[in-house]
Coordinates of C-alpha atoms in Angstrom, one line a residue:
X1 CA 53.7 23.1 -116.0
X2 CA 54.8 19.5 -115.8
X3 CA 54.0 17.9 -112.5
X4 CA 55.7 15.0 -110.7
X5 CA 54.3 12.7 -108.1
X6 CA 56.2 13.5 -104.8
X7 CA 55.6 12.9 -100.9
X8 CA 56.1 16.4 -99.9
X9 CA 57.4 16.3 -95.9
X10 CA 57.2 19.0 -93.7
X11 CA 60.1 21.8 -94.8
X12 CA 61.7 19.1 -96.9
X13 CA 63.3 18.3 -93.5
X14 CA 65.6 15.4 -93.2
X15 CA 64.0 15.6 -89.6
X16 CA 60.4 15.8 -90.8
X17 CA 58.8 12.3 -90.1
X18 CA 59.8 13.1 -86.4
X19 CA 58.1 16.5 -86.7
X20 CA 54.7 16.6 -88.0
X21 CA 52.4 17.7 -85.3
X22 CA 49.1 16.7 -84.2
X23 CA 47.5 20.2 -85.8
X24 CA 49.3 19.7 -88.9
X25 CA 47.4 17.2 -91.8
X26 CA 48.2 16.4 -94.9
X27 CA 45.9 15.7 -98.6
X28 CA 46.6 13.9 -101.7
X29 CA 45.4 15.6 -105.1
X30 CA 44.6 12.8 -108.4
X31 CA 47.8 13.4 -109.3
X32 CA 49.3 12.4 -106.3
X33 CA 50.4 15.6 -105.1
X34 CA 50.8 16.1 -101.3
X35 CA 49.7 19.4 -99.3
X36 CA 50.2 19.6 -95.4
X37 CA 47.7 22.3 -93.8
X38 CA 47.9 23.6 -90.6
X39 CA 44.2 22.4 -89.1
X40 CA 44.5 25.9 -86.8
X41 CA 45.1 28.6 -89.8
X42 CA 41.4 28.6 -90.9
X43 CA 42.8 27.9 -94.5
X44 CA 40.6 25.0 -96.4
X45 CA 41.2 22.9 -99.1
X46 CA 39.3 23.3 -102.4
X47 CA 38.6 20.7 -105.2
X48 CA 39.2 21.6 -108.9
X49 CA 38.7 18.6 -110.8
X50 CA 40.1 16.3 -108.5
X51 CA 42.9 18.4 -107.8
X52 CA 43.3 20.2 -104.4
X53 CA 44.6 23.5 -103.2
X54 CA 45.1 25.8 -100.6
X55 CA 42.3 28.6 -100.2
X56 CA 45.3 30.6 -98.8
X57 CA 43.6 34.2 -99.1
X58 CA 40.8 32.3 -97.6
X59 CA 37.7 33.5 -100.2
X60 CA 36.2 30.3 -100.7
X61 CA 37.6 30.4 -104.4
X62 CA 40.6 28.8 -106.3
X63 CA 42.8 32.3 -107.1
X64 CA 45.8 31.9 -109.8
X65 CA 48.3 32.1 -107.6
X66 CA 46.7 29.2 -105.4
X67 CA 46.9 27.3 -108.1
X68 CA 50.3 24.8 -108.3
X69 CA 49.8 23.9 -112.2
X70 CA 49.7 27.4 -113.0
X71 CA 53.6 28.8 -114.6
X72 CA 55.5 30.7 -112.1
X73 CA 55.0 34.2 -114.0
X74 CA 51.7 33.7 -113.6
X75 CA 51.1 33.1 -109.9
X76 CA 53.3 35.6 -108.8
X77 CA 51.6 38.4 -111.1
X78 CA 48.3 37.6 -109.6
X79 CA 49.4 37.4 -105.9
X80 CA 51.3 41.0 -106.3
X81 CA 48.2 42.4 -107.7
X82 CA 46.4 41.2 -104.7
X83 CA 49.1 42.7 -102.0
X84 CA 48.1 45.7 -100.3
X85 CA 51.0 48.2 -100.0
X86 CA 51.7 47.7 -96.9
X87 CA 52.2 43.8 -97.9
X88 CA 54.0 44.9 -100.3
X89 CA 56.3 47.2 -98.3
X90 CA 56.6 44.0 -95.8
X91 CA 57.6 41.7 -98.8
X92 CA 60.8 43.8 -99.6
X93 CA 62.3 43.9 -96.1
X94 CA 65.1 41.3 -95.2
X95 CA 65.6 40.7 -91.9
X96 CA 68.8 41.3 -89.4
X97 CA 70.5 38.6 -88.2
X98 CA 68.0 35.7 -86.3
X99 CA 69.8 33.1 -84.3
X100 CA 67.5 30.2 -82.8
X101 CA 66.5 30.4 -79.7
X102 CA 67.1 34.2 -80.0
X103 CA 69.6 35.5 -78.1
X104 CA 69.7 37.7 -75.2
X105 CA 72.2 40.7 -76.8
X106 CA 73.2 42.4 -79.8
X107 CA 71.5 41.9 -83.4
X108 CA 68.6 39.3 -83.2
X109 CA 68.3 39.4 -79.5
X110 CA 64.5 38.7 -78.1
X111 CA 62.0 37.8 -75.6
X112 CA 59.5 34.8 -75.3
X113 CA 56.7 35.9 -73.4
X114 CA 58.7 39.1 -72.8
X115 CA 61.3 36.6 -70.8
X116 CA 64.3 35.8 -71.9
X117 CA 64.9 32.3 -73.3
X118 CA 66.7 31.3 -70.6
X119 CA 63.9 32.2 -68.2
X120 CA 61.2 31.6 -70.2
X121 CA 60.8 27.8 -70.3
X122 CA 60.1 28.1 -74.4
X123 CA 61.1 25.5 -76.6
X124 CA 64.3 26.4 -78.9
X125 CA 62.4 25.9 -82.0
X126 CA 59.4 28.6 -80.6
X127 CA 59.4 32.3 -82.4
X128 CA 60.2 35.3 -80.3
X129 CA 57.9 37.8 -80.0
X130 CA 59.8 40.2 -81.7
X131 CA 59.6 37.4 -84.5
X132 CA 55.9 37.5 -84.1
X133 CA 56.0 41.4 -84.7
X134 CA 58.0 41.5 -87.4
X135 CA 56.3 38.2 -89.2
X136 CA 52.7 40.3 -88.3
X137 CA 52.9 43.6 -88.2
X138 CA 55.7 44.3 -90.2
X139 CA 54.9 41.6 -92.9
X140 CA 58.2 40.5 -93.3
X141 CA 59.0 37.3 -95.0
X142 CA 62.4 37.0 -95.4
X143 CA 64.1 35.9 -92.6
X144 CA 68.4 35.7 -92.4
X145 CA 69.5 33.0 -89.8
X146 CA 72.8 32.7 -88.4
X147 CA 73.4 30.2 -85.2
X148 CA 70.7 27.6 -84.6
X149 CA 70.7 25.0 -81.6
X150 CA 70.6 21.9 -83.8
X151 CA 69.6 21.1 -87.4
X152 CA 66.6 19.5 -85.9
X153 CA 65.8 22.7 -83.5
X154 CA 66.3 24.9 -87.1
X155 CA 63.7 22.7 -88.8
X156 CA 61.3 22.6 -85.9
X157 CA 61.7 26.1 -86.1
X158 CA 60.8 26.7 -89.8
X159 CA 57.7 24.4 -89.7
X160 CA 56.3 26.6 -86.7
X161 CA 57.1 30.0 -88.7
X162 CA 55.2 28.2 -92.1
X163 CA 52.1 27.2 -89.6
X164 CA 52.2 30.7 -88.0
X165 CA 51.8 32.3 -91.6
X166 CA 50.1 29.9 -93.4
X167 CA 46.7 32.0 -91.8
X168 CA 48.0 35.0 -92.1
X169 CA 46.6 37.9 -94.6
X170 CA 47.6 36.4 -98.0
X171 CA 49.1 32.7 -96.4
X172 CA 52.7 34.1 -98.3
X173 CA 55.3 31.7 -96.5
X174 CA 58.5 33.0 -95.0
X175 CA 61.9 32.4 -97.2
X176 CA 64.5 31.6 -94.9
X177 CA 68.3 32.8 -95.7
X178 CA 71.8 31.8 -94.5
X179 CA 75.2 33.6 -95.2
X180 CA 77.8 30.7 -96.3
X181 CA 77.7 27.7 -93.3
X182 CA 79.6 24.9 -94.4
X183 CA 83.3 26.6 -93.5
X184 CA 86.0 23.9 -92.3
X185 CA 85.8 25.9 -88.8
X186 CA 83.1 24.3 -87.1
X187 CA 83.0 27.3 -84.3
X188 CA 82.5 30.2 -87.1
X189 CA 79.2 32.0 -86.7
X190 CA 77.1 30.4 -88.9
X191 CA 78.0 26.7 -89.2
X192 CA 78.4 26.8 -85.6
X193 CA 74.6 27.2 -85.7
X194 CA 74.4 23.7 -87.0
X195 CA 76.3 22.1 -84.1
X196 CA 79.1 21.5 -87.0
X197 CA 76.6 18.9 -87.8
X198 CA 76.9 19.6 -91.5
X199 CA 79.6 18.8 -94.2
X200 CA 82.8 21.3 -93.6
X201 CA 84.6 22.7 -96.9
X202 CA 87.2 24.7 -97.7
X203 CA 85.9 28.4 -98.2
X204 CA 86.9 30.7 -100.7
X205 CA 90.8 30.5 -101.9
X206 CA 91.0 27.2 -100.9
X207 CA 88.2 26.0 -103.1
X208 CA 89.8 28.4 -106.0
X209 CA 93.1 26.6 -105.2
X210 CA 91.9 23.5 -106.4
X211 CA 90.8 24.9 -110.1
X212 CA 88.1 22.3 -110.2
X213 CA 84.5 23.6 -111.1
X214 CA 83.5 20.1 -111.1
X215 CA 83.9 19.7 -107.5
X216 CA 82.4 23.0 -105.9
X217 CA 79.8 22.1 -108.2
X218 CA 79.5 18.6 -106.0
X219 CA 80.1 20.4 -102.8
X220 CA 76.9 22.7 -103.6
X221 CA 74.7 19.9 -104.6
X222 CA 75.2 18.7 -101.4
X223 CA 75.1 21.7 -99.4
X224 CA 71.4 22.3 -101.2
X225 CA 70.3 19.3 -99.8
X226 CA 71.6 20.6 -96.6
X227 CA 70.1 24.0 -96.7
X228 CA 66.9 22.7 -97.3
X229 CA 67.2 19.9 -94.5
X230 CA 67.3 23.1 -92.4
X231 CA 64.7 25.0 -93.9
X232 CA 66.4 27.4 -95.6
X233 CA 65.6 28.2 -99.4
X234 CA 67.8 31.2 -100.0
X235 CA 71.6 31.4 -99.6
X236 CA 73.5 35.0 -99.5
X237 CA 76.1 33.9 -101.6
X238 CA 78.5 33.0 -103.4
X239 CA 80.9 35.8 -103.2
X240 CA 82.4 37.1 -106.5
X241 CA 84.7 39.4 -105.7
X242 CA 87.7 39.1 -108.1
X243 CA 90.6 39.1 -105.2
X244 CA 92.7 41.7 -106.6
X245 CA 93.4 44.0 -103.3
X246 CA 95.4 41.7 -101.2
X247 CA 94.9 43.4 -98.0
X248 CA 91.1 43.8 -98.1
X249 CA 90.1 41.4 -95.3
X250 CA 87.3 39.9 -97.2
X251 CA 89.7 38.0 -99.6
X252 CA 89.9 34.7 -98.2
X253 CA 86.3 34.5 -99.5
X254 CA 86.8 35.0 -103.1
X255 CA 88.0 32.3 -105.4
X256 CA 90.8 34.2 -107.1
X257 CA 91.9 37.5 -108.6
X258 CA 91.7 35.6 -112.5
X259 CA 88.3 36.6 -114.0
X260 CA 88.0 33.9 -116.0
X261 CA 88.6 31.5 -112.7
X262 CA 86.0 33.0 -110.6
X263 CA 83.9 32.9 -113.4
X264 CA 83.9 29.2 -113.4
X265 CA 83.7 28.7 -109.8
X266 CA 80.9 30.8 -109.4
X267 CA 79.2 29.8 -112.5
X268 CA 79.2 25.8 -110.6
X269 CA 78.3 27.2 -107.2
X270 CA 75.1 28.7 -108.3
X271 CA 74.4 25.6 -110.9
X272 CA 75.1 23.2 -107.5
X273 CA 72.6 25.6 -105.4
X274 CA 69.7 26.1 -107.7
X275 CA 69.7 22.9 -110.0
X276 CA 67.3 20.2 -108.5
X277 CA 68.0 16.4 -109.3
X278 CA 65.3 14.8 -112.0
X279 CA 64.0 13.4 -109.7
X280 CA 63.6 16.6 -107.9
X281 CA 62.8 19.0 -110.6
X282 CA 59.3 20.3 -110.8
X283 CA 60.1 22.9 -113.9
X284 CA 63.5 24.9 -115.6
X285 CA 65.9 23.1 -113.0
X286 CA 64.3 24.2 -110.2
X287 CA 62.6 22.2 -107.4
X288 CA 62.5 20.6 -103.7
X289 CA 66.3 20.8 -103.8
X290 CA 66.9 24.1 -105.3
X291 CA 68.2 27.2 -103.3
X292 CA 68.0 30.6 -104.5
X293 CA 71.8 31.6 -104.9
X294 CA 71.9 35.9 -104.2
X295 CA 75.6 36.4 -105.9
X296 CA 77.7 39.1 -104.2
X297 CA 78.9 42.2 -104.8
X298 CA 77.6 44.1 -108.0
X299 CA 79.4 45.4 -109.4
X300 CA 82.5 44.0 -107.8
X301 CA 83.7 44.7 -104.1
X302 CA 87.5 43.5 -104.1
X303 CA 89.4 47.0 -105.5
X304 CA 88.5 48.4 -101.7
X305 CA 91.0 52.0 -102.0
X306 CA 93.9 50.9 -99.7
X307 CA 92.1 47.6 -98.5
X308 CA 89.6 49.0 -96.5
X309 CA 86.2 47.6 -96.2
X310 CA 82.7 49.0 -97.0
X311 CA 81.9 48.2 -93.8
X312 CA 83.3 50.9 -92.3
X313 CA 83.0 54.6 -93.2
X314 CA 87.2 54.3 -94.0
X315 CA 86.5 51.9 -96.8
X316 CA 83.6 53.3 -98.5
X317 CA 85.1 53.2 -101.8
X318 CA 85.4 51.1 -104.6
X319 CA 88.4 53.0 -106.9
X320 CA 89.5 49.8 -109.9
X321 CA 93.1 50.6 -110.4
X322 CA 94.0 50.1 -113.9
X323 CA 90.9 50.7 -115.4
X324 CA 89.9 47.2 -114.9
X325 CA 85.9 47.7 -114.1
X326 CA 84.9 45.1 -117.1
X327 CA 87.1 42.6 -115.3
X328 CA 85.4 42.5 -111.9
X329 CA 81.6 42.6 -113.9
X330 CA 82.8 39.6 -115.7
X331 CA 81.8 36.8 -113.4
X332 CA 78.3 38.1 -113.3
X333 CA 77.4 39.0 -116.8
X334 CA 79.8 35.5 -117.8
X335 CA 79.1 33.6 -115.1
X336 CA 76.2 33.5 -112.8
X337 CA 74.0 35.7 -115.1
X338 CA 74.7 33.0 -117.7
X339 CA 74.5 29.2 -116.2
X340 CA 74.3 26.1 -118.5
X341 CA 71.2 24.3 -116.1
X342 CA 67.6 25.1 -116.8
X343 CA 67.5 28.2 -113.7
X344 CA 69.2 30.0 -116.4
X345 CA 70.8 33.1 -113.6
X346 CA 71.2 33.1 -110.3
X347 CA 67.7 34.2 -108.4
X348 CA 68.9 37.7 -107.0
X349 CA 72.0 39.8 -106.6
X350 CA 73.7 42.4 -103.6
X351 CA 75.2 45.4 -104.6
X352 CA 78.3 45.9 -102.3
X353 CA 78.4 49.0 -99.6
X354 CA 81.4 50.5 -101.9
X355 CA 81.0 53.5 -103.7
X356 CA 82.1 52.9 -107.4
X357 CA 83.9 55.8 -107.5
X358 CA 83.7 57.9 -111.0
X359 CA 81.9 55.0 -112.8
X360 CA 78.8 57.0 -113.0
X361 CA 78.8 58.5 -116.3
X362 CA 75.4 59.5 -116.6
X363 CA 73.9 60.9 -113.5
X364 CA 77.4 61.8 -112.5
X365 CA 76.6 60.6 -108.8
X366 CA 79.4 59.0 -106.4
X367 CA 76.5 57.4 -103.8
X368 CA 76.9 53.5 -103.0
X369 CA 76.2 50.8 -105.5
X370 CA 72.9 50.1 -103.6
X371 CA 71.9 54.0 -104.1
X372 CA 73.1 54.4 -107.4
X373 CA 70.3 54.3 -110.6
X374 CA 73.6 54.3 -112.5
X375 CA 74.6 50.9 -111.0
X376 CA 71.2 48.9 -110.9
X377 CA 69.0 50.3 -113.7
X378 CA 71.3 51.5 -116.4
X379 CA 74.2 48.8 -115.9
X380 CA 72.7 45.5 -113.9
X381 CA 69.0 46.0 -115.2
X382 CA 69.3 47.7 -119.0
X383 CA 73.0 47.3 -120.6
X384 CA 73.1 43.7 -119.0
X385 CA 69.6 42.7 -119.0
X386 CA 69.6 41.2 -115.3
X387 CA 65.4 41.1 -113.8
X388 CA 66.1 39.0 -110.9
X389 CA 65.9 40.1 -107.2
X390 CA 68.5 42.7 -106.5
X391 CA 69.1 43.2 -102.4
X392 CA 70.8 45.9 -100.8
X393 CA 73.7 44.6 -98.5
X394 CA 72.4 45.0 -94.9
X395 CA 72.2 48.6 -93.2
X396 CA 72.8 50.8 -96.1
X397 CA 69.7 52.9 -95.2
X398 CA 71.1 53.4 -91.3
X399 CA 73.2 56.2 -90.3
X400 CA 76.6 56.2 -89.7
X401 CA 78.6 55.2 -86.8
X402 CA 80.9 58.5 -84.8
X403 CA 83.8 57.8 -86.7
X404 CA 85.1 56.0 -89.7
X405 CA 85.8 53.1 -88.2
X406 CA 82.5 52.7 -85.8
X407 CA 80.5 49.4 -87.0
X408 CA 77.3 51.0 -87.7
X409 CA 75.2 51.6 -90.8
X410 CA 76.4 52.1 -94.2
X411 CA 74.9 54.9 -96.1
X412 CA 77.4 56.0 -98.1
X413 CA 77.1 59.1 -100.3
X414 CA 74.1 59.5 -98.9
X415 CA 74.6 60.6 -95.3
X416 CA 73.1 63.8 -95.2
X417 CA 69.3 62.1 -96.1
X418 CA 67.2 60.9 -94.0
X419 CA 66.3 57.1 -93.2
X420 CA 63.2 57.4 -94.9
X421 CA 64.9 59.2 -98.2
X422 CA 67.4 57.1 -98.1
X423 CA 65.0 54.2 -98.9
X424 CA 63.3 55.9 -101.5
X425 CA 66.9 56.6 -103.3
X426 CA 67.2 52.7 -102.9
X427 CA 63.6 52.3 -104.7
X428 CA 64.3 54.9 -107.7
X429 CA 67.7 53.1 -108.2
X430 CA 65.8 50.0 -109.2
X431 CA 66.7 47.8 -106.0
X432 CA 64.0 45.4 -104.6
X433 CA 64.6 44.6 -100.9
X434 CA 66.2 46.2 -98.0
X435 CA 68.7 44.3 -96.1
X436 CA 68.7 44.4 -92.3
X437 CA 65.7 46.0 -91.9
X438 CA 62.6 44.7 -90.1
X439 CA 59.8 47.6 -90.0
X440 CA 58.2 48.5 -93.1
X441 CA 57.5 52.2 -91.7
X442 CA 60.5 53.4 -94.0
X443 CA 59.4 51.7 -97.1
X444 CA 55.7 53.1 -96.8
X445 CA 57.0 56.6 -96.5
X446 CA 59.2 56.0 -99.6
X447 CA 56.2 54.9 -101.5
X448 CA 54.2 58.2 -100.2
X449 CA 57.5 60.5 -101.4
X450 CA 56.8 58.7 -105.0
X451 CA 53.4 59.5 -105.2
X452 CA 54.3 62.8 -104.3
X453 CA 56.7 63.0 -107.2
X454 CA 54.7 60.6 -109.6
X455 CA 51.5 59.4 -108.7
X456 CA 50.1 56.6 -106.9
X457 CA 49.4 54.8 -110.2
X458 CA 53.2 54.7 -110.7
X459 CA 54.4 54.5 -107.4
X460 CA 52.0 50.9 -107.5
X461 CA 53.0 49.6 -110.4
X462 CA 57.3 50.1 -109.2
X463 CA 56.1 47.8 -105.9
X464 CA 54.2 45.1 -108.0
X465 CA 57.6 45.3 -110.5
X466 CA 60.1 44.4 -107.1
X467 CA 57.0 42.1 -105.5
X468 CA 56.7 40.0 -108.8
X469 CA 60.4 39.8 -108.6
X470 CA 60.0 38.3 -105.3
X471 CA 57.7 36.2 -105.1
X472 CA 59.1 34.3 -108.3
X473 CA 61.7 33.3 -105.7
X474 CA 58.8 31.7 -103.9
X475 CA 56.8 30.1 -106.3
X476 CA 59.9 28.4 -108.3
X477 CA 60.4 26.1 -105.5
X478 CA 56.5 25.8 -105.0
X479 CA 56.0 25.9 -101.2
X480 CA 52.2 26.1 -101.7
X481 CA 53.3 21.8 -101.7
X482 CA 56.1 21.8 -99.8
X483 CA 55.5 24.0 -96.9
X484 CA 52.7 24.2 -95.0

């Protein structure tokens, strides 16, 4: 892999110089390469020819996926093989919503010191306890943020998660997440985490209005540099959904109902999120301003039946009047499974809550996209060839609400399973990561029911398939350099 002499700072923060602690140090390899080490983690540096690394596992020994020359493929085979199950299990588990300082109610609320933040005299940029549990016990490493205090507070916040990890089983770092946050309305939930302290854009059909690639191709470039400013490496978009059901409530998100349109304008928003600057780049277009883009909704979420949403139990299907599938599919397999930069496709994908209903041909199923083998393994993963990350939308393993239109989880199809079976239908589809959910309980009896069914040798080899997968994500953007 080709190297490049960079000062890497602290989260790639715009913040950082102000944030380095007094427990945090930093070394400089022969080639100029700059680690920062948390002096508390136990983790030690080893020399390899002048070069240094991380001793992350902490064996006294420079392991493959340690080693920052190594290709991407490479290190994240060896770390997977390395993963215990229950690592494993943690890996694939996406967080609920996390706002910093954690709130007191609703999703993401928590405790410091089993106080409330407002009683608890914590910094903003400290991690809750139920953080703690979720980062330790749970192994979870991908962590989806919504309202922050300040940009400075959210990269405070990210360089105390790193530290916390760094000496932690395996030293795997956490992959922070937003959901889009540079909307002109600076009081909407997630840019209103930045304080509106962040460039404000016109969202969905208003950036489709202008018919200008070029420009949301700018705007991402910039909001990269952004993301990363905050410590966030993954974003959960872009979103498209060809707009063709005008009263689905989700529209003003989309570009456009032309498939050829929101092909281009996604194509450019993934090429702006992922594509580092040369002077960035550290291999294939990615590097210290890339951000994974996870494009939204396989196979395509707008033809909601009467313009209802998969939210809710009322709009749990997905019914393409006209006969129109290959239309909504053609931004993903034309666009952002096909980009012009050196990333190639966009790093990971969410299925949408929707059952596509009659599409399954094979199995002859009518379960969510999430659920459905038919979806993910013979369509997404076979017939179009797609092996990035694929993440269920968030709750689809949670039982329903009372009614149709109760807010609750999303299992459609699939309501009569269990929680635990429901996961393992999620596994056998060919999905990698659970959204929205924190404990790793649910995955680990999913793996037992495969064992069950096919044996452990199997069952091990289907988790190192979605942990590869996963920790590509990781290693393209190289935080063994960039984050502590």
């Amino acid at each position: 892999m080709r190297q490049k002499k960079h000062t890497m700072l602290l989260a790639v923060s715009l913040f950082s110089s102000a944030l380095f602690a007094q427990n945090i140090k930093t070394v400089t390899s022969k080639s100029g390469t700059v680690l920062g080490v948390n002096k508390d983690s136990g983790v030690k540096i080893i020399k390899v020819e002048g070069e240094k690394f991380k001793d992350l596992n902490q064996n006294g020994k420079l392991d493959p996926y340690e080693d920052w020359r190594l290709p991407v493929e490479e290190r994240a085979k060896d770390l997977a093989s390395k993963m215990s199950v229950e690592q494993i299990a943690g890996l694939m588990l996406y967080s609920q919503h996390q706002s910093i300082p954690a709130g007191e109610v609703g999703f993401g609320a928590g405790t410091y010191n089993e106080k409330p933040f407002s009683e608890s005299g914590a910094e903003a940029s400290a991690i809750s306890d139920q953080q703690k549990k979720f980062l330790k016990e749970d192994d979870l490493r991908h962590v989806l943020l919504t309202a922050v205090k300040s940009p400075e507070v959210a990269a405070k916040w990210n360089n105390n998660v790193q530290a916390y990890l760094e000496g932690l089983g395996l030293g795997i770092p956490a992959n922070n997440s937003s959901d889009p946050r540079n909307t002109a309305t600076v009081t909407s939930e997630f840019n209103a985490g930045a304080g509106g302290t962040i460039s404000l854009w016109p969202d969905g059909l208003a950036m489709g209005a202008t018919f200008d690639p070029a420009l949301v191709k700018q705007f991402w470039e910039m909001a990269a540099k952004e993301y990363r400013a905050l410590g966030i490496t993954t974003a959960l978009s872009p979103q498209i959904d060809l707009g063709t059901e005008p009263r689905w409530y989700r529209i003003a998100y989309v570009f456009s109902e032309s498939p050829e349109l929101v092909k281009a304008m996604g194509k450019a928003y993934v090429e702006g999120f992922q594509t580092s600057g040369k002077d960035a780049e550290i291999n294939d277009g990615w590097g210290y301003e890339s951000v994974n883009a996870m494009v939204k909704h396989w196979p395509g979420g707008g033809p909601e039946e009467g313009g209802r949403d998969g939210h809710w139990a009322m709009g749990k299907f997905a019914v393409y009047p006209g006969d129109n599938f290959k239309d909504h599919i053609k931004p993903f397999t034309e666009g952002a499974f096909k980009l012009d930069g050196g990333t190639k496709k966009a790093a990971a994908v969410m299925p949408y809550y929707t059952i596509s209903f009659d599409r399954d041909d094979i199995y002859n199923e009518n379960v969510g996209n999430g659920f459905s083998k038919y979806i993910i393994t013979e369509l997404l993963r076979d017939k179009y060839g797609y092996d990035g990350v694929v993440c269920t939308d968030w709750l689809i393993t949670t039982d329903e609400g009372e009614t149709p239109g109760t807010f609750a989880g999303k299992p459609w199809g699939t309501e009569a399973m269990s929680v635990a079976e429901r996961h393992y239908k999620v596994l056998m589809a060919g999905v990698d990561q659970f959204g929205g959910n924190n404990e790793k309980g649910p995955v680990l009896e999913a793996y037992q029911m495969g064992v069950e069914e096919f044996g452990e040798d199997f069952m091990r080899a289907r988790f190192e398939r979605s942990a590869v997968r996963l920790l590509k994500n990781i290693f393209r953007k190289d935080y063994s350099k960039i984050l502590i």
